[in-house]
PDB file of C-alpha atoms in Angstrom:
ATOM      1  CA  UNK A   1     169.910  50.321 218.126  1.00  0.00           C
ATOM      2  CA  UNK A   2     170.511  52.280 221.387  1.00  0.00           C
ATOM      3  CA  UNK A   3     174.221  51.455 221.110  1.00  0.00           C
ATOM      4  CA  UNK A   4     174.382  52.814 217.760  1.00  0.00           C
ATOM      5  CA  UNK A   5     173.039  55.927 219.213  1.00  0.00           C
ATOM      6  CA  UNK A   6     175.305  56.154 222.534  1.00  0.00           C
ATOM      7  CA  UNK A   7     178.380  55.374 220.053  1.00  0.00           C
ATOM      8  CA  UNK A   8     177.297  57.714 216.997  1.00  0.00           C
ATOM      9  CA  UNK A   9     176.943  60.519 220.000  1.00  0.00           C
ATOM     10  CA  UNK A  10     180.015  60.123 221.624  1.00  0.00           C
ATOM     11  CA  UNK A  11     182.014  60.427 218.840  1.00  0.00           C
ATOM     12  CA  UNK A  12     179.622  63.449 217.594  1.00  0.00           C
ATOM     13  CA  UNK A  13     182.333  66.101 216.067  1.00  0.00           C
ATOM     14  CA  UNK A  14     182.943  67.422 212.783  1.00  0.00           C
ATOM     15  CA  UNK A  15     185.147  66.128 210.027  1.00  0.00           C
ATOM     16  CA  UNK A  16     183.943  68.476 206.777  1.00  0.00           C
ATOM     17  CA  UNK A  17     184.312  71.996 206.464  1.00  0.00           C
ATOM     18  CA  UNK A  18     182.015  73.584 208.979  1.00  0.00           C
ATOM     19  CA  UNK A  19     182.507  72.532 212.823  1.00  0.00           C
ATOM     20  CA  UNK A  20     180.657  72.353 215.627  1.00  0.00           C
ATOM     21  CA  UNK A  21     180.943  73.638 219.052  1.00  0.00           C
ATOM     22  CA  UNK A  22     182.561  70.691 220.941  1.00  0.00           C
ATOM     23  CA  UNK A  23     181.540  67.485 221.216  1.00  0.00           C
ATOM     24  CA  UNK A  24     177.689  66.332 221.230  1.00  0.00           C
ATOM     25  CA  UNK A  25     177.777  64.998 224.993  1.00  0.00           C
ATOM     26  CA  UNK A  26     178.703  67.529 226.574  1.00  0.00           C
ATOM     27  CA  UNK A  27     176.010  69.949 225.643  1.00  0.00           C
ATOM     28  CA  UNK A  28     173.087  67.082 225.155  1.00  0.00           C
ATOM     29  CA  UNK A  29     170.661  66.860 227.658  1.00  0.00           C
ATOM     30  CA  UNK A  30     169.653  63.559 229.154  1.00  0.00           C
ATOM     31  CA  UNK A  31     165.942  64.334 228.007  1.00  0.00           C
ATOM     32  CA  UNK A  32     167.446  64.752 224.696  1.00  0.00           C
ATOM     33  CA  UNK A  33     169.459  61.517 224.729  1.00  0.00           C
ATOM     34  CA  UNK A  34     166.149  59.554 225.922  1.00  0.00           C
ATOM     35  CA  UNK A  35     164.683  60.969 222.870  1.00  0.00           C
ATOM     36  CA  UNK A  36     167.189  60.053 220.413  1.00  0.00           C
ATOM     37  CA  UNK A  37     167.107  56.594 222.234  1.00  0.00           C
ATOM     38  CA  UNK A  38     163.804  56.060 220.882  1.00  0.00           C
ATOM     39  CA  UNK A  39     163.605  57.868 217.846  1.00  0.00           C
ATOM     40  CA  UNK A  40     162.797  55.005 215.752  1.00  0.00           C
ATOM     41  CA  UNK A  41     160.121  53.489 217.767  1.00  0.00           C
ATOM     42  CA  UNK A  42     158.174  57.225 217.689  1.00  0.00           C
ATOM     43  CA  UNK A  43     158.783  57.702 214.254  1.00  0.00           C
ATOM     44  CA  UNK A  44     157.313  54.628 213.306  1.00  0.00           C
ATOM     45  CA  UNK A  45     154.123  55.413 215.700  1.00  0.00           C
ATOM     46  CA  UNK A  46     153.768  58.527 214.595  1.00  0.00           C
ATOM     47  CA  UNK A  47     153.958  58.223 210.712  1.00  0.00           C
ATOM     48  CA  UNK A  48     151.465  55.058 211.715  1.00  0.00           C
ATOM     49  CA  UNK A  49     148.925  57.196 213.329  1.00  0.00           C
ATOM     50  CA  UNK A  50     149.595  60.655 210.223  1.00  0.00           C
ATOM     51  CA  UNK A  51     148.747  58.148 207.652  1.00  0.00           C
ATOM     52  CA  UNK A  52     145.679  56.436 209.094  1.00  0.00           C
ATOM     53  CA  UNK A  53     144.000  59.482 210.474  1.00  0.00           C
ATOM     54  CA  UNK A  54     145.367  62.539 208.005  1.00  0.00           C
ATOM     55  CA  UNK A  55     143.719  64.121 205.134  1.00  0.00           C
ATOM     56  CA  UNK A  56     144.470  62.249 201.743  1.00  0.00           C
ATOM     57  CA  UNK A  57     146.302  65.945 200.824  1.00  0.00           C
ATOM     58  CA  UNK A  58     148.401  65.933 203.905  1.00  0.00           C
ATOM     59  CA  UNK A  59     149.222  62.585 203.755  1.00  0.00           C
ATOM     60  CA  UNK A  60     150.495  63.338 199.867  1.00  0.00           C
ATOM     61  CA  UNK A  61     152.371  65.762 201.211  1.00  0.00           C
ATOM     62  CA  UNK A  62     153.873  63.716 204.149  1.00  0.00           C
ATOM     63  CA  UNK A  63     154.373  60.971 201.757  1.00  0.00           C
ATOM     64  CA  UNK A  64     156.631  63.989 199.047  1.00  0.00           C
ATOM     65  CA  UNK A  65     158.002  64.778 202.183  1.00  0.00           C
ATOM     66  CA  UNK A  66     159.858  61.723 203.495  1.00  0.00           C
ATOM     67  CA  UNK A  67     160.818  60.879 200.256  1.00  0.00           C
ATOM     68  CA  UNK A  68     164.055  60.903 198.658  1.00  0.00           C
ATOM     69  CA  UNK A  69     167.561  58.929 198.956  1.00  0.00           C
ATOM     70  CA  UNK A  70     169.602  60.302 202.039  1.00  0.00           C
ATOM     71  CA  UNK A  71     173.225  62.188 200.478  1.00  0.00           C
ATOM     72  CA  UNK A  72     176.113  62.889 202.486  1.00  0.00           C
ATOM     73  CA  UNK A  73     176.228  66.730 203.852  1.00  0.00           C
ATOM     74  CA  UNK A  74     179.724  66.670 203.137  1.00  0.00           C
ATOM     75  CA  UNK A  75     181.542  66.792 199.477  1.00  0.00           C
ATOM     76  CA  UNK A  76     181.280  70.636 199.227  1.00  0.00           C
ATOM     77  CA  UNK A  77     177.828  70.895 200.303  1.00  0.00           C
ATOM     78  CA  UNK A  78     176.779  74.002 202.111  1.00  0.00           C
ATOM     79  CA  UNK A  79     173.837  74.205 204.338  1.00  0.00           C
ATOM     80  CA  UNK A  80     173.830  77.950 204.543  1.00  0.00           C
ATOM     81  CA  UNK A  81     171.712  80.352 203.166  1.00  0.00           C
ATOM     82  CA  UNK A  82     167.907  81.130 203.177  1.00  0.00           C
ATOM     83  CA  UNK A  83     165.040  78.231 203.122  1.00  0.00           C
ATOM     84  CA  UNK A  84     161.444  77.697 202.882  1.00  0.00           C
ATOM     85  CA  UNK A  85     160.258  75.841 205.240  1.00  0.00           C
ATOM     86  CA  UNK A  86     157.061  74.294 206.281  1.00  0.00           C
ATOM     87  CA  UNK A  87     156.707  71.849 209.758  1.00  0.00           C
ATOM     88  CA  UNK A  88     154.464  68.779 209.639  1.00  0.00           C
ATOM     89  CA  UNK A  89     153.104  67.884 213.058  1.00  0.00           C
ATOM     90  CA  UNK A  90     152.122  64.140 213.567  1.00  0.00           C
ATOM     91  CA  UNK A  91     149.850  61.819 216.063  1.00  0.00           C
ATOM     92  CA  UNK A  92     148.622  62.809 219.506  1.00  0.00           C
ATOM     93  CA  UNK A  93     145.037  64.554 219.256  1.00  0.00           C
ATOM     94  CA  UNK A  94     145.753  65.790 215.404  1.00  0.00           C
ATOM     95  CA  UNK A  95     146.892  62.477 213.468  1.00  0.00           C
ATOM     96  CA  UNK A  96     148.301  65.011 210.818  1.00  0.00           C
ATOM     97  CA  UNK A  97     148.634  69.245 210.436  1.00  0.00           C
ATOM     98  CA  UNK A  98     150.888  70.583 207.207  1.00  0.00           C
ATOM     99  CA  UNK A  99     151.329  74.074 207.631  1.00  0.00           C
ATOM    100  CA  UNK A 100     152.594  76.896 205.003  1.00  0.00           C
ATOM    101  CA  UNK A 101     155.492  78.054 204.265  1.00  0.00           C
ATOM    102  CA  UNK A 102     157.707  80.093 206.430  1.00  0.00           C
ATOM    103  CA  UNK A 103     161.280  81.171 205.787  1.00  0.00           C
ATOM    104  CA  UNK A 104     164.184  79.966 207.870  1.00  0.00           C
ATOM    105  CA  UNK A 105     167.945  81.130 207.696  1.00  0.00           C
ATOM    106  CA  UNK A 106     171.459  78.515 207.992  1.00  0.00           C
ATOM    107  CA  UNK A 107     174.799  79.936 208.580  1.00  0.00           C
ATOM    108  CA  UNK A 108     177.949  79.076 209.343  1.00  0.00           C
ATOM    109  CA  UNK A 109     179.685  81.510 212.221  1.00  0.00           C
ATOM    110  CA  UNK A 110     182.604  79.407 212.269  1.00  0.00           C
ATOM    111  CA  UNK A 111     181.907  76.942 214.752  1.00  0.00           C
ATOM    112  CA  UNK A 112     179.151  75.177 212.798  1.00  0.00           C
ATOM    113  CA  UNK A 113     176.157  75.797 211.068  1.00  0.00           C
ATOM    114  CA  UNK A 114     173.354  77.449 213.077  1.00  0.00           C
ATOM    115  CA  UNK A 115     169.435  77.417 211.523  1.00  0.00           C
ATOM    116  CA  UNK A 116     166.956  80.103 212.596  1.00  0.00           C
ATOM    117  CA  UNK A 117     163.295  79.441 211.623  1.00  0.00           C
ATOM    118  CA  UNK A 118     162.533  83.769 210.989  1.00  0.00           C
ATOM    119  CA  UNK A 119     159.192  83.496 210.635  1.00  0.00           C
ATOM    120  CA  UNK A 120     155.805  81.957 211.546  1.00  0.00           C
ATOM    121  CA  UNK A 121     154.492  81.796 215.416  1.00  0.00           C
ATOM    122  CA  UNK A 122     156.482  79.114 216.287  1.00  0.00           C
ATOM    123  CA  UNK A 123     159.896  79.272 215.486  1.00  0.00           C
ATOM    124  CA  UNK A 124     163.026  77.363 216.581  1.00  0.00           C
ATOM    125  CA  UNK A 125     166.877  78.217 216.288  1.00  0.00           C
ATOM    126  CA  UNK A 126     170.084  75.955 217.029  1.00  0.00           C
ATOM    127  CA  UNK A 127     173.269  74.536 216.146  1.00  0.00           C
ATOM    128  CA  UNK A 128     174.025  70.577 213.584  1.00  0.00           C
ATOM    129  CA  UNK A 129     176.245  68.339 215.026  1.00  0.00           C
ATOM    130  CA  UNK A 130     177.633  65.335 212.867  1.00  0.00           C
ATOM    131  CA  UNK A 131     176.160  62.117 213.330  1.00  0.00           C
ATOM    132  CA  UNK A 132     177.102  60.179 210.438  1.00  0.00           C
ATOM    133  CA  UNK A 133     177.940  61.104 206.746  1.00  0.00           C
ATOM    134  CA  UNK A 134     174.126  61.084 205.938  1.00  0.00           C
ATOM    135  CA  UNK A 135     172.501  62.474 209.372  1.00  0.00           C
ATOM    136  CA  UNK A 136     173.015  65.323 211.362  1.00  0.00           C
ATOM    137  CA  UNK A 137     172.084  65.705 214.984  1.00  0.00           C
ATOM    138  CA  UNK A 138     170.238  69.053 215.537  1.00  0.00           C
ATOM    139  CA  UNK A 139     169.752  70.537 219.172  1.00  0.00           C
ATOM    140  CA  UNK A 140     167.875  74.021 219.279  1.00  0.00           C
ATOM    141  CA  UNK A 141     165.091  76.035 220.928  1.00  0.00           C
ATOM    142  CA  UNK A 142     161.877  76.697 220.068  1.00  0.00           C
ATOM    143  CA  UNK A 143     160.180  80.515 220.659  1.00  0.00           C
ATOM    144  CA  UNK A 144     157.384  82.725 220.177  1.00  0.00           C
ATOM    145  CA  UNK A 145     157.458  84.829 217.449  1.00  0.00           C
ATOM    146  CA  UNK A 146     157.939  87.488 218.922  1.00  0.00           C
ATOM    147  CA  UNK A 147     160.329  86.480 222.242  1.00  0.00           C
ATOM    148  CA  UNK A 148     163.915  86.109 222.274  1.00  0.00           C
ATOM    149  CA  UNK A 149     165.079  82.822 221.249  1.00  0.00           C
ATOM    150  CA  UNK A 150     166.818  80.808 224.201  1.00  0.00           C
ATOM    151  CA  UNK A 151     169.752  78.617 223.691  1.00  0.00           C
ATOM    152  CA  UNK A 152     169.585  75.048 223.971  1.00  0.00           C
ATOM    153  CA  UNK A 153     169.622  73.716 227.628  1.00  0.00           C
ATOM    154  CA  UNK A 154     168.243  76.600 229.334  1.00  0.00           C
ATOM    155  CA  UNK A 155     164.501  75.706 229.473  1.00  0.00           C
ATOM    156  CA  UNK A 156     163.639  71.998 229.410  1.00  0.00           C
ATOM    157  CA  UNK A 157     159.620  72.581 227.662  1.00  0.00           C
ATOM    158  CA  UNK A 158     161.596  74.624 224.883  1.00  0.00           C
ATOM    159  CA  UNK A 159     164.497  72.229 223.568  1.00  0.00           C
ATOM    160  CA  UNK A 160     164.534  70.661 220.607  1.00  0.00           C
ATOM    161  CA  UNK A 161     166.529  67.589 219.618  1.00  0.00           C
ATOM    162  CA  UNK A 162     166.233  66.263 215.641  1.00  0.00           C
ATOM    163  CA  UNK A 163     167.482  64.188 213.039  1.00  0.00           C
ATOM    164  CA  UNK A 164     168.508  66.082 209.688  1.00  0.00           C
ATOM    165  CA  UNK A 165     168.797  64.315 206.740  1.00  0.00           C
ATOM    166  CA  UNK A 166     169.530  65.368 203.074  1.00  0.00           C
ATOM    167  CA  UNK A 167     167.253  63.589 200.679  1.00  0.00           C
ATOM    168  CA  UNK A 168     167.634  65.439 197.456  1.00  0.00           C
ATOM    169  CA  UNK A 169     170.747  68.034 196.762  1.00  0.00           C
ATOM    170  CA  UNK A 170     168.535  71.419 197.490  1.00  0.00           C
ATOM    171  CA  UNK A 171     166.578  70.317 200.390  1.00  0.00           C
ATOM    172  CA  UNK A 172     166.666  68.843 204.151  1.00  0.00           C
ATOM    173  CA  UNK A 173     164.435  67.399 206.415  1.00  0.00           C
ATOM    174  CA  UNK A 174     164.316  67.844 210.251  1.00  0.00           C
ATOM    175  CA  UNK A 175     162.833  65.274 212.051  1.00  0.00           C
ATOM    176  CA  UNK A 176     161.714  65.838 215.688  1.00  0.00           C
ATOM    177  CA  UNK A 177     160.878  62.889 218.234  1.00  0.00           C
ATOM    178  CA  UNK A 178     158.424  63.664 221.036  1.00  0.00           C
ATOM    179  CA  UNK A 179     158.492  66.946 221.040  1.00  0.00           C
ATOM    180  CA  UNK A 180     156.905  68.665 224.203  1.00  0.00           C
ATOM    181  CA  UNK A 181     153.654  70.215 222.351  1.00  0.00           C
ATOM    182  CA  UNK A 182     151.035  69.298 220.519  1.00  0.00           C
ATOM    183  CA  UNK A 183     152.458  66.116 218.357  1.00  0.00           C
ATOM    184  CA  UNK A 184     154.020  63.005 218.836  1.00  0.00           C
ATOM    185  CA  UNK A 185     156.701  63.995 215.921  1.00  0.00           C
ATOM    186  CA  UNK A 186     157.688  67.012 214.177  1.00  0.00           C
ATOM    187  CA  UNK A 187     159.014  67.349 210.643  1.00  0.00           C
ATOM    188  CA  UNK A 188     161.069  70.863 209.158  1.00  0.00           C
ATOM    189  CA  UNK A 189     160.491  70.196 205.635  1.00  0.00           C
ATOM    190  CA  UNK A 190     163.324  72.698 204.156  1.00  0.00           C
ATOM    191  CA  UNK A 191     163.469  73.506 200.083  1.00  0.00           C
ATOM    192  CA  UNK A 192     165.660  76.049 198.342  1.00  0.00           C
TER     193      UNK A 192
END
């Protein structure tokens, strides 16, 4: 499986309408690429530990959540616009926390789609990169409400690498390995 990775990231560029800024490698960092490298293995941990230890409601959620058959992002789809969004931490001292909705913002600058989470404490924004016809490679920041978002790569404790997948035509779920507090795995739920 790490192959797949290595080989789906090195030829990370865009073939559909939007683009992204370059190719994924040069901008990933090697923290990121160690996390990608075991996405699987903390997914499966994580969603493990959510469904033993969670609420019966928040694993109903979690289980609505990670539903749905994963569609291509290309074919005239259009990630931009304004979401609702909701993040799902799981494992580590919590097994499982859904919190409320929030709003979060995707658009398309001509280099790629960009998302910016625009509300709640804990917000993240950053640029999709194409990692297959069904999955997108995310790499963003994560802020305070109120600071100034960083970009990706300039403070180790604040980037973000994810998985985005589109498993029903009007929403997309992030999905964050080993994020650097208070989980073991994130989850953006985003709904139009």
């Amino acid at each position: 499986m790490r192959g797949l990775w290595i080989c789906a990231l090195a030829v990370g560029v865009w073939a559909g309408a939007a683009r992204a800024d370059g190719p994924l490698p040069s901008i990933i960092t090697p923290r990121d690429q160690q996390r990608l490298a075991a996405f699987d293995q903390t997914r499966q941990a994580a969603l493990a530990a959510a469904r033993e230890g969670g609420s019966r409601p928040d694993v109903a959620v979690l289980e609505t959540v990670l539903g749905g058959q994963e569609r291509p992002f290309g074919d005239g789809f259009d990630l931009s616009g304004d979401w609702r969004c909701r993040v799902l931490k799981l494992g580590r001292e919590v097994p499982l926390v859904v919190y409320g909705w929030f709003r979060c913002r995707v658009t398309d600058d001509g280099s790629g789609w960009r998302l910016v989470k625009t509300s709640g404490s804990q917000r993240t924004s950053g640029r999709f990169y194409t990692l297959g016809d069904t999955r997108l490679v995310y790499l963003g920041a994560m802020h305070l409400g109120p600071e100034t978002a960083t970009p990706y790569g300039a403070d180790r404790q604040r980037d973000q690498v994810a998985i985005a997948v589109r498993p029903d035509a009007d929403r997309v779920r992030l999905e964050f390995p080993s994020p650097e507090y208070d989980s073991m795995f994130d989850i953006l739920d985003m709904r139009r």
